[in-house]
Amino acid sequence: MTAATHSTLFPQVPDSADAVLEGLDPEQREVATALRGPVCVLAGAGTGKTRAITHRIAYGVRAGILQPSSVLAVTFTNRAAGEMRGRLRQLGASGIQARTFHSAALRQLQYFWPKAVGGSMPRLVDRKIQLVADAAAACRIRLDRGELRDVTAEIEWSKVTQTVPADYAPAAAKAGRESPRDPAEIAQLYSVYEDLKRDRSVIDFEDVLLLTVAVLQDRHDIAEQIRAQYQHFVVDEYQDVSPLQQRLLDLWLGERDNLCVVGDASQTIYSFTGATPDHLLDFRTRHPGATVVKLVRDYRSTPQVVHLANGLLAQAHGRAADHRLELISQREAGPEPVYTEYTDEPAEAEGAAHRIRELMDAGVRAGEIAILFRTNSQSETYEQALADAGVPYQLRGAERFFDRPEVRKAGVALRGAARFGGNDSLLDDAVDLPSQVRAVLSGEGWTSEPPAGSGAVRERWESLAALVNLAHDFAAAAPRATLADLVAELDERANAQHAPTVQGVTLASLHSAKGLEWDVVFLVGVAEGMMPITYAKTDEQIEEERRLLYVGVTRARQRLHVSWSLSRSPGGRPNRRPSRFLDGLRPGSTGVAGRAVAGGAGGVERGFTRAPAAVPRRRERTPARCRVCGRTLTDAGEMKLMRCEDCPSDMDEGLYERLREWRAVQAERSGQPAFCVFTDKTLMAIAEAVPDDERELARIPGVGMRKLNRYGADVLALCAGRELAEDDERD
């Protein structure tokens, strides 16, 4: 389930722009108020990146700085785009275009095709595997089902990396890809596949991006029309951008730099599709003036889970590892991760099902539990074990909630009751919205108690129960809401694919679990040969497998169970061993100590606005310690003061008051809240340090390069005891 569905489902819409910023931590607030120029947000797992960027957009819109129609937010899944639209709506910022790269490009391509090309746009094929099969038949090459899938993946990789058929073999060799067939054969299949598409007047999903890029490159008038429409861009999951998507983004931007990107190189797990973290890691190089904000406060997981996650990355190598973020849990302590070894895979599945049954009997909801595995082929064993234990489950990646037949039918029934409820005897005894929904859905198969067992009947009941629970939450948030209001809410959620929680243990691959979270996570099959997977040979492939396990660990909020089996089947040879990634982390194992990485802490780094040599250099980050008692500081407010909150202060009270008066004038003139100039803690730190020059002022946390350039002269004058003339106080 997502963070959005785990939090309050129907929060009150903030009544002002300033109210949008309430509840954000200092780094999230920096993201939300950095509305100009290039911004790069390096966001660790569970640090609230979606919260930060949606509040950024909403704050800009509510403050009148951004026009809703001028913002384009892009991400990688329809679910993520839908969640973003839902959150923006809850923040009072409707009308924002939040789409996937493909959806945004397809919308533009459909609109401009008659003008750019003429005639009707070719038909878009949903699945290309049949075309690949036809290409294989035309080439007299026999492919089984697995080879068809692998060749299709190679064609997709070639297109997103902008590799033409003639260049496939050298490009694949350079990228270290293991081709499923002879590279010359794949190049031939790729070429014939493209010919078949042209002959049949169809395009695939990669063509949508390629054709949009071609139109924007060739037709400057169309490119300028799109650039006039969209002035501000936000890109989520930027570590997953492919070269083709980056090219499209560059064309959307033109010469402008109003771009905010969000990502985490340590969560790069889709390189096999052409995704690369290089664009994220090189962002500061391409945009020297960029503001970089690092989010490291983990609000999702307990310190015990975060400790394991940090330990995994501490042993990593490579460029992404050099830029890893050291997470700091903000939650109360929880139980230590549980590590379990089993004799074989069926025993491992039965063990997981037994523990889940115990958790459910203790009050943990099935929807708050997940079993995550490396490959989809592992699912069947766990499905059987859960069914035998009487545990309901759902497969991640199955049919979308609002597309399920029982949900569509329930929607029709609720819509009819909303229109003609006064004449419906089912509603005679219904006194409020939840009871009305229960009454209507009882005619569709909902009962107050779930049916016994599992299977299709239980899955249908779970879908209807999710709608009943949604009605309760909706009525609690809006006591005067009617059945018609709920139907409208369901329509909004269907459009956004913002599904309610379905009660059932989630079975999912590690790749499909990205972006989700649960209270309890079972990581199963964590053994050599599966994690890392057997075909991961190169150092880069091994490190991506480590990052995949890191993603799995960071899905857990409270409890984490890690298991492996010594053999595949009962009676088999016990020749497996636990994953090397657990060495030195699980009890009883030994391993290499992790590396400390500079720059892993949170905070804000400003881009240069003048020649770097003229600007005081920022010191390398080291653990902040209290200058009074020497204790390590983790709270942002204490780090700004460089002392514990309760340690004695030597602040110049008179200077502090002069700084507050000066800040009020600056805030009024800029039309921003006072904390956007400097926070109270930063003013206190200045009044305690009383800096003499720019170098000393720049060392104070909260005084970045941008604020140093803008306010440094005034602040230093006040610290020196000089009065500011009215003209000196101007921006």
PDB file of N, CA, C and O in Angstrom, residues 642-694:
ATOM      1  N   MET A 642      24.264  24.732  16.685  1.00  0.00           N
ATOM      2  CA  MET A 642      25.515  24.074  17.041  1.00  0.00           C
ATOM      3  C   MET A 642      25.618  23.835  18.543  1.00  0.00           C
ATOM      4  O   MET A 642      26.695  23.860  19.129  1.00  0.00           O
ATOM      5  N   ARG A 643      24.479  23.597  19.143  1.00  0.00           N
ATOM      6  CA  ARG A 643      24.459  23.240  20.561  1.00  0.00           C
ATOM      7  C   ARG A 643      23.140  22.549  20.874  1.00  0.00           C
ATOM      8  O   ARG A 643      22.154  22.675  20.130  1.00  0.00           O
ATOM      9  N   CYS A 644      23.106  21.810  21.973  1.00  0.00           N
ATOM     10  CA  CYS A 644      21.859  21.190  22.422  1.00  0.00           C
ATOM     11  C   CYS A 644      20.871  22.277  22.836  1.00  0.00           C
ATOM     12  O   CYS A 644      21.263  23.358  23.297  1.00  0.00           O
ATOM     13  N   GLU A 645      19.609  21.986  22.697  1.00  0.00           N
ATOM     14  CA  GLU A 645      18.570  22.966  23.015  1.00  0.00           C
ATOM     15  C   GLU A 645      18.661  23.422  24.461  1.00  0.00           C
ATOM     16  O   GLU A 645      18.411  24.589  24.780  1.00  0.00           O
ATOM     17  N   ASP A 646      19.027  22.480  25.360  1.00  0.00           N
ATOM     18  CA  ASP A 646      19.035  22.828  26.789  1.00  0.00           C
ATOM     19  C   ASP A 646      20.431  23.220  27.304  1.00  0.00           C
ATOM     20  O   ASP A 646      20.608  23.456  28.495  1.00  0.00           O
ATOM     21  N   CYS A 647      21.428  23.279  26.409  1.00  0.00           N
ATOM     22  CA  CYS A 647      22.742  23.778  26.844  1.00  0.00           C
ATOM     23  C   CYS A 647      22.702  25.308  26.935  1.00  0.00           C
ATOM     24  O   CYS A 647      21.940  25.960  26.207  1.00  0.00           O
ATOM     25  N   PRO A 648      23.526  25.899  27.811  1.00  0.00           N
ATOM     26  CA  PRO A 648      23.459  27.359  28.006  1.00  0.00           C
ATOM     27  C   PRO A 648      23.784  28.125  26.725  1.00  0.00           C
ATOM     28  O   PRO A 648      24.645  27.732  25.943  1.00  0.00           O
ATOM     29  N   SER A 649      23.070  29.240  26.513  1.00  0.00           N
ATOM     30  CA  SER A 649      23.249  30.070  25.332  1.00  0.00           C
ATOM     31  C   SER A 649      23.966  31.366  25.708  1.00  0.00           C
ATOM     32  O   SER A 649      23.748  31.918  26.780  1.00  0.00           O
ATOM     33  N   ASP A 650      24.835  31.839  24.783  1.00  0.00           N
ATOM     34  CA  ASP A 650      25.499  33.130  24.974  1.00  0.00           C
ATOM     35  C   ASP A 650      25.022  34.119  23.914  1.00  0.00           C
ATOM     36  O   ASP A 650      25.784  34.939  23.414  1.00  0.00           O
ATOM     37  N   MET A 651      23.745  34.036  23.581  1.00  0.00           N
ATOM     38  CA  MET A 651      23.198  34.846  22.504  1.00  0.00           C
ATOM     39  C   MET A 651      23.143  36.325  22.886  1.00  0.00           C
ATOM     40  O   MET A 651      22.810  36.684  24.016  1.00  0.00           O
ATOM     41  N   ASP A 652      23.452  37.188  21.906  1.00  0.00           N
ATOM     42  CA  ASP A 652      23.319  38.634  22.048  1.00  0.00           C
ATOM     43  C   ASP A 652      21.846  38.976  21.833  1.00  0.00           C
ATOM     44  O   ASP A 652      21.372  39.041  20.693  1.00  0.00           O
ATOM     45  N   GLU A 653      21.106  39.189  22.931  1.00  0.00           N
ATOM     46  CA  GLU A 653      19.658  39.400  22.837  1.00  0.00           C
ATOM     47  C   GLU A 653      19.319  40.627  22.001  1.00  0.00           C
ATOM     48  O   GLU A 653      18.378  40.616  21.212  1.00  0.00           O
ATOM     49  N   GLY A 654      20.093  41.693  22.152  1.00  0.00           N
ATOM     50  CA  GLY A 654      19.824  42.905  21.388  1.00  0.00           C
ATOM     51  C   GLY A 654      19.991  42.674  19.897  1.00  0.00           C
ATOM     52  O   GLY A 654      19.177  43.132  19.082  1.00  0.00           O
ATOM     53  N   LEU A 655      21.042  41.967  19.513  1.00  0.00           N
ATOM     54  CA  LEU A 655      21.261  41.659  18.098  1.00  0.00           C
ATOM     55  C   LEU A 655      20.138  40.781  17.566  1.00  0.00           C
ATOM     56  O   LEU A 655      19.664  40.987  16.440  1.00  0.00           O
ATOM     57  N   TYR A 656      19.715  39.811  18.364  1.00  0.00           N
ATOM     58  CA  TYR A 656      18.628  38.924  17.930  1.00  0.00           C
ATOM     59  C   TYR A 656      17.368  39.717  17.619  1.00  0.00           C
ATOM     60  O   TYR A 656      16.707  39.487  16.589  1.00  0.00           O
ATOM     61  N   GLU A 657      17.015  40.688  18.455  1.00  0.00           N
ATOM     62  CA  GLU A 657      15.819  41.486  18.216  1.00  0.00           C
ATOM     63  C   GLU A 657      15.983  42.368  16.981  1.00  0.00           C
ATOM     64  O   GLU A 657      15.048  42.548  16.200  1.00  0.00           O
ATOM     65  N   ARG A 658      17.188  42.950  16.777  1.00  0.00           N
ATOM     66  CA  ARG A 658      17.419  43.757  15.574  1.00  0.00           C
ATOM     67  C   ARG A 658      17.303  42.901  14.313  1.00  0.00           C
ATOM     68  O   ARG A 658      16.759  43.343  13.296  1.00  0.00           O
ATOM     69  N   LEU A 659      17.808  41.669  14.385  1.00  0.00           N
ATOM     70  CA  LEU A 659      17.708  40.759  13.243  1.00  0.00           C
ATOM     71  C   LEU A 659      16.253  40.405  12.951  1.00  0.00           C
ATOM     72  O   LEU A 659      15.841  40.323  11.785  1.00  0.00           O
ATOM     73  N   ARG A 660      15.448  40.210  13.987  1.00  0.00           N
ATOM     74  CA  ARG A 660      14.029  39.888  13.790  1.00  0.00           C
ATOM     75  C   ARG A 660      13.290  41.063  13.141  1.00  0.00           C
ATOM     76  O   ARG A 660      12.459  40.869  12.242  1.00  0.00           O
ATOM     77  N   GLU A 661      13.588  42.282  13.599  1.00  0.00           N
ATOM     78  CA  GLU A 661      12.941  43.458  13.000  1.00  0.00           C
ATOM     79  C   GLU A 661      13.347  43.611  11.529  1.00  0.00           C
ATOM     80  O   GLU A 661      12.509  43.902  10.674  1.00  0.00           O
ATOM     81  N   TRP A 662      14.635  43.413  11.268  1.00  0.00           N
ATOM     82  CA  TRP A 662      15.106  43.496   9.875  1.00  0.00           C
ATOM     83  C   TRP A 662      14.440  42.424   9.012  1.00  0.00           C
ATOM     84  O   TRP A 662      14.021  42.680   7.892  1.00  0.00           O
ATOM     85  N   ARG A 663      14.309  41.196   9.538  1.00  0.00           N
ATOM     86  CA  ARG A 663      13.685  40.095   8.795  1.00  0.00           C
ATOM     87  C   ARG A 663      12.238  40.416   8.459  1.00  0.00           C
ATOM     88  O   ARG A 663      11.757  40.108   7.360  1.00  0.00           O
ATOM     89  N   ALA A 664      11.514  41.030   9.391  1.00  0.00           N
ATOM     90  CA  ALA A 664      10.107  41.366   9.148  1.00  0.00           C
ATOM     91  C   ALA A 664       9.973  42.317   7.962  1.00  0.00           C
ATOM     92  O   ALA A 664       9.062  42.180   7.131  1.00  0.00           O
ATOM     93  N   VAL A 665      10.894  43.294   7.874  1.00  0.00           N
ATOM     94  CA  VAL A 665      10.869  44.237   6.744  1.00  0.00           C
ATOM     95  C   VAL A 665      11.135  43.500   5.441  1.00  0.00           C
ATOM     96  O   VAL A 665      10.446  43.698   4.431  1.00  0.00           O
ATOM     97  N   GLN A 666      12.140  42.622   5.430  1.00  0.00           N
ATOM     98  CA  GLN A 666      12.477  41.872   4.217  1.00  0.00           C
ATOM     99  C   GLN A 666      11.316  40.977   3.784  1.00  0.00           C
ATOM    100  O   GLN A 666      11.008  40.867   2.594  1.00  0.00           O
ATOM    101  N   ALA A 667      10.672  40.312   4.744  1.00  0.00           N
ATOM    102  CA  ALA A 667       9.562  39.412   4.425  1.00  0.00           C
ATOM    103  C   ALA A 667       8.391  40.184   3.824  1.00  0.00           C
ATOM    104  O   ALA A 667       7.759  39.735   2.853  1.00  0.00           O
ATOM    105  N   GLU A 668       8.102  41.349   4.396  1.00  0.00           N
ATOM    106  CA  GLU A 668       6.992  42.159   3.888  1.00  0.00           C
ATOM    107  C   GLU A 668       7.264  42.598   2.456  1.00  0.00           C
ATOM    108  O   GLU A 668       6.376  42.559   1.604  1.00  0.00           O
ATOM    109  N   ARG A 669       8.481  43.011   2.184  1.00  0.00           N
ATOM    110  CA  ARG A 669       8.804  43.510   0.849  1.00  0.00           C
ATOM    111  C   ARG A 669       8.841  42.398  -0.198  1.00  0.00           C
ATOM    112  O   ARG A 669       8.526  42.617  -1.360  1.00  0.00           O
ATOM    113  N   SER A 670       9.235  41.202   0.200  1.00  0.00           N
ATOM    114  CA  SER A 670       9.301  40.097  -0.767  1.00  0.00           C
ATOM    115  C   SER A 670       7.982  39.349  -0.877  1.00  0.00           C
ATOM    116  O   SER A 670       7.820  38.508  -1.756  1.00  0.00           O
ATOM    117  N   GLY A 671       7.024  39.644   0.041  1.00  0.00           N
ATOM    118  CA  GLY A 671       5.734  38.957   0.012  1.00  0.00           C
ATOM    119  C   GLY A 671       5.826  37.501   0.424  1.00  0.00           C
ATOM    120  O   GLY A 671       4.969  36.691   0.061  1.00  0.00           O
ATOM    121  N   GLN A 672       6.857  37.158   1.204  1.00  0.00           N
ATOM    122  CA  GLN A 672       7.050  35.785   1.658  1.00  0.00           C
ATOM    123  C   GLN A 672       6.925  35.710   3.170  1.00  0.00           C
ATOM    124  O   GLN A 672       7.076  36.721   3.867  1.00  0.00           O
ATOM    125  N   PRO A 673       6.665  34.494   3.705  1.00  0.00           N
ATOM    126  CA  PRO A 673       6.682  34.348   5.164  1.00  0.00           C
ATOM    127  C   PRO A 673       8.066  34.669   5.710  1.00  0.00           C
ATOM    128  O   PRO A 673       9.084  34.518   5.015  1.00  0.00           O
ATOM    129  N   ALA A 674       8.123  35.080   6.969  1.00  0.00           N
ATOM    130  CA  ALA A 674       9.391  35.493   7.571  1.00  0.00           C
ATOM    131  C   ALA A 674      10.423  34.374   7.555  1.00  0.00           C
ATOM    132  O   ALA A 674      11.616  34.615   7.331  1.00  0.00           O
ATOM    133  N   PHE A 675       9.982  33.107   7.772  1.00  0.00           N
ATOM    134  CA  PHE A 675      10.963  32.023   7.837  1.00  0.00           C
ATOM    135  C   PHE A 675      11.656  31.794   6.506  1.00  0.00           C
ATOM    136  O   PHE A 675      12.702  31.132   6.443  1.00  0.00           O
ATOM    137  N   CYS A 676      11.070  32.283   5.394  1.00  0.00           N
ATOM    138  CA  CYS A 676      11.726  32.132   4.090  1.00  0.00           C
ATOM    139  C   CYS A 676      12.954  33.027   3.986  1.00  0.00           C
ATOM    140  O   CYS A 676      13.834  32.792   3.146  1.00  0.00           O
ATOM    141  N   VAL A 677      13.012  34.077   4.803  1.00  0.00           N
ATOM    142  CA  VAL A 677      14.223  34.912   4.852  1.00  0.00           C
ATOM    143  C   VAL A 677      15.263  34.172   5.686  1.00  0.00           C
ATOM    144  O   VAL A 677      16.317  33.783   5.198  1.00  0.00           O
ATOM    145  N   PHE A 678      14.983  33.999   6.992  1.00  0.00           N
ATOM    146  CA  PHE A 678      15.783  33.145   7.860  1.00  0.00           C
ATOM    147  C   PHE A 678      14.839  32.604   8.927  1.00  0.00           C
ATOM    148  O   PHE A 678      13.923  33.306   9.375  1.00  0.00           O
ATOM    149  N   THR A 679      15.050  31.370   9.360  1.00  0.00           N
ATOM    150  CA  THR A 679      14.253  30.827  10.451  1.00  0.00           C
ATOM    151  C   THR A 679      14.704  31.437  11.779  1.00  0.00           C
ATOM    152  O   THR A 679      15.790  32.025  11.884  1.00  0.00           O
ATOM    153  N   ASP A 680      13.864  31.282  12.813  1.00  0.00           N
ATOM    154  CA  ASP A 680      14.234  31.773  14.145  1.00  0.00           C
ATOM    155  C   ASP A 680      15.541  31.147  14.614  1.00  0.00           C
ATOM    156  O   ASP A 680      16.388  31.821  15.219  1.00  0.00           O
ATOM    157  N   LYS A 681      15.700  29.829  14.345  1.00  0.00           N
ATOM    158  CA  LYS A 681      16.906  29.143  14.806  1.00  0.00           C
ATOM    159  C   LYS A 681      18.150  29.716  14.123  1.00  0.00           C
ATOM    160  O   LYS A 681      19.213  29.857  14.752  1.00  0.00           O
ATOM    161  N   THR A 682      18.040  30.034  12.843  1.00  0.00           N
ATOM    162  CA  THR A 682      19.193  30.612  12.145  1.00  0.00           C
ATOM    163  C   THR A 682      19.536  31.980  12.722  1.00  0.00           C
ATOM    164  O   THR A 682      20.709  32.309  12.930  1.00  0.00           O
ATOM    165  N   LEU A 683      18.502  32.804  13.020  1.00  0.00           N
ATOM    166  CA  LEU A 683      18.760  34.110  13.631  1.00  0.00           C
ATOM    167  C   LEU A 683      19.412  33.951  15.010  1.00  0.00           C
ATOM    168  O   LEU A 683      20.327  34.710  15.365  1.00  0.00           O
ATOM    169  N   MET A 684      18.956  32.960  15.775  1.00  0.00           N
ATOM    170  CA  MET A 684      19.570  32.710  17.080  1.00  0.00           C
ATOM    171  C   MET A 684      21.037  32.307  16.911  1.00  0.00           C
ATOM    172  O   MET A 684      21.915  32.765  17.665  1.00  0.00           O
ATOM    173  N   ALA A 685      21.306  31.444  15.901  1.00  0.00           N
ATOM    174  CA  ALA A 685      22.686  31.014  15.661  1.00  0.00           C
ATOM    175  C   ALA A 685      23.566  32.195  15.271  1.00  0.00           C
ATOM    176  O   ALA A 685      24.724  32.300  15.700  1.00  0.00           O
ATOM    177  N   ILE A 686      23.024  33.117  14.463  1.00  0.00           N
ATOM    178  CA  ILE A 686      23.782  34.312  14.071  1.00  0.00           C
ATOM    179  C   ILE A 686      24.058  35.184  15.291  1.00  0.00           C
ATOM    180  O   ILE A 686      25.168  35.687  15.486  1.00  0.00           O
ATOM    181  N   ALA A 687      23.017  35.337  16.138  1.00  0.00           N
ATOM    182  CA  ALA A 687      23.172  36.187  17.322  1.00  0.00           C
ATOM    183  C   ALA A 687      24.116  35.568  18.339  1.00  0.00           C
ATOM    184  O   ALA A 687      24.698  36.275  19.172  1.00  0.00           O
ATOM    185  N   GLU A 688      24.301  34.262  18.313  1.00  0.00           N
ATOM    186  CA  GLU A 688      25.259  33.616  19.201  1.00  0.00           C
ATOM    187  C   GLU A 688      26.679  33.682  18.635  1.00  0.00           C
ATOM    188  O   GLU A 688      27.647  33.906  19.367  1.00  0.00           O
ATOM    189  N   ALA A 689      26.808  33.497  17.314  1.00  0.00           N
ATOM    190  CA  ALA A 689      28.142  33.483  16.704  1.00  0.00           C
ATOM    191  C   ALA A 689      28.671  34.885  16.432  1.00  0.00           C
ATOM    192  O   ALA A 689      29.889  35.117  16.467  1.00  0.00           O
ATOM    193  N   VAL A 690      27.772  35.854  16.150  1.00  0.00           N
ATOM    194  CA  VAL A 690      28.132  37.229  15.793  1.00  0.00           C
ATOM    195  C   VAL A 690      29.295  37.225  14.785  1.00  0.00           C
ATOM    196  O   VAL A 690      30.430  37.630  15.104  1.00  0.00           O
ATOM    197  N   PRO A 691      29.077  36.750  13.576  1.00  0.00           N
ATOM    198  CA  PRO A 691      30.161  36.630  12.595  1.00  0.00           C
ATOM    199  C   PRO A 691      30.730  37.989  12.186  1.00  0.00           C
ATOM    200  O   PRO A 691      30.011  38.988  12.143  1.00  0.00           O
ATOM    201  N   ASP A 692      32.022  38.002  11.858  1.00  0.00           N
ATOM    202  CA  ASP A 692      32.710  39.231  11.451  1.00  0.00           C
ATOM    203  C   ASP A 692      32.789  39.393   9.942  1.00  0.00           C
ATOM    204  O   ASP A 692      32.963  40.511   9.445  1.00  0.00           O
ATOM    205  N   ASP A 693      32.725  38.283   9.188  1.00  0.00           N
ATOM    206  CA  ASP A 693      32.864  38.388   7.739  1.00  0.00           C
ATOM    207  C   ASP A 693      32.018  37.317   7.061  1.00  0.00           C
ATOM    208  O   ASP A 693      31.365  36.503   7.712  1.00  0.00           O
ATOM    209  N   GLU A 694      32.032  37.333   5.708  1.00  0.00           N
ATOM    210  CA  GLU A 694      31.219  36.396   4.933  1.00  0.00           C
ATOM    211  C   GLU A 694      31.587  34.942   5.217  1.00  0.00           C
ATOM    212  O   GLU A 694      30.710  34.081   5.270  1.00  0.00           O
TER     213      GLU A 694
END
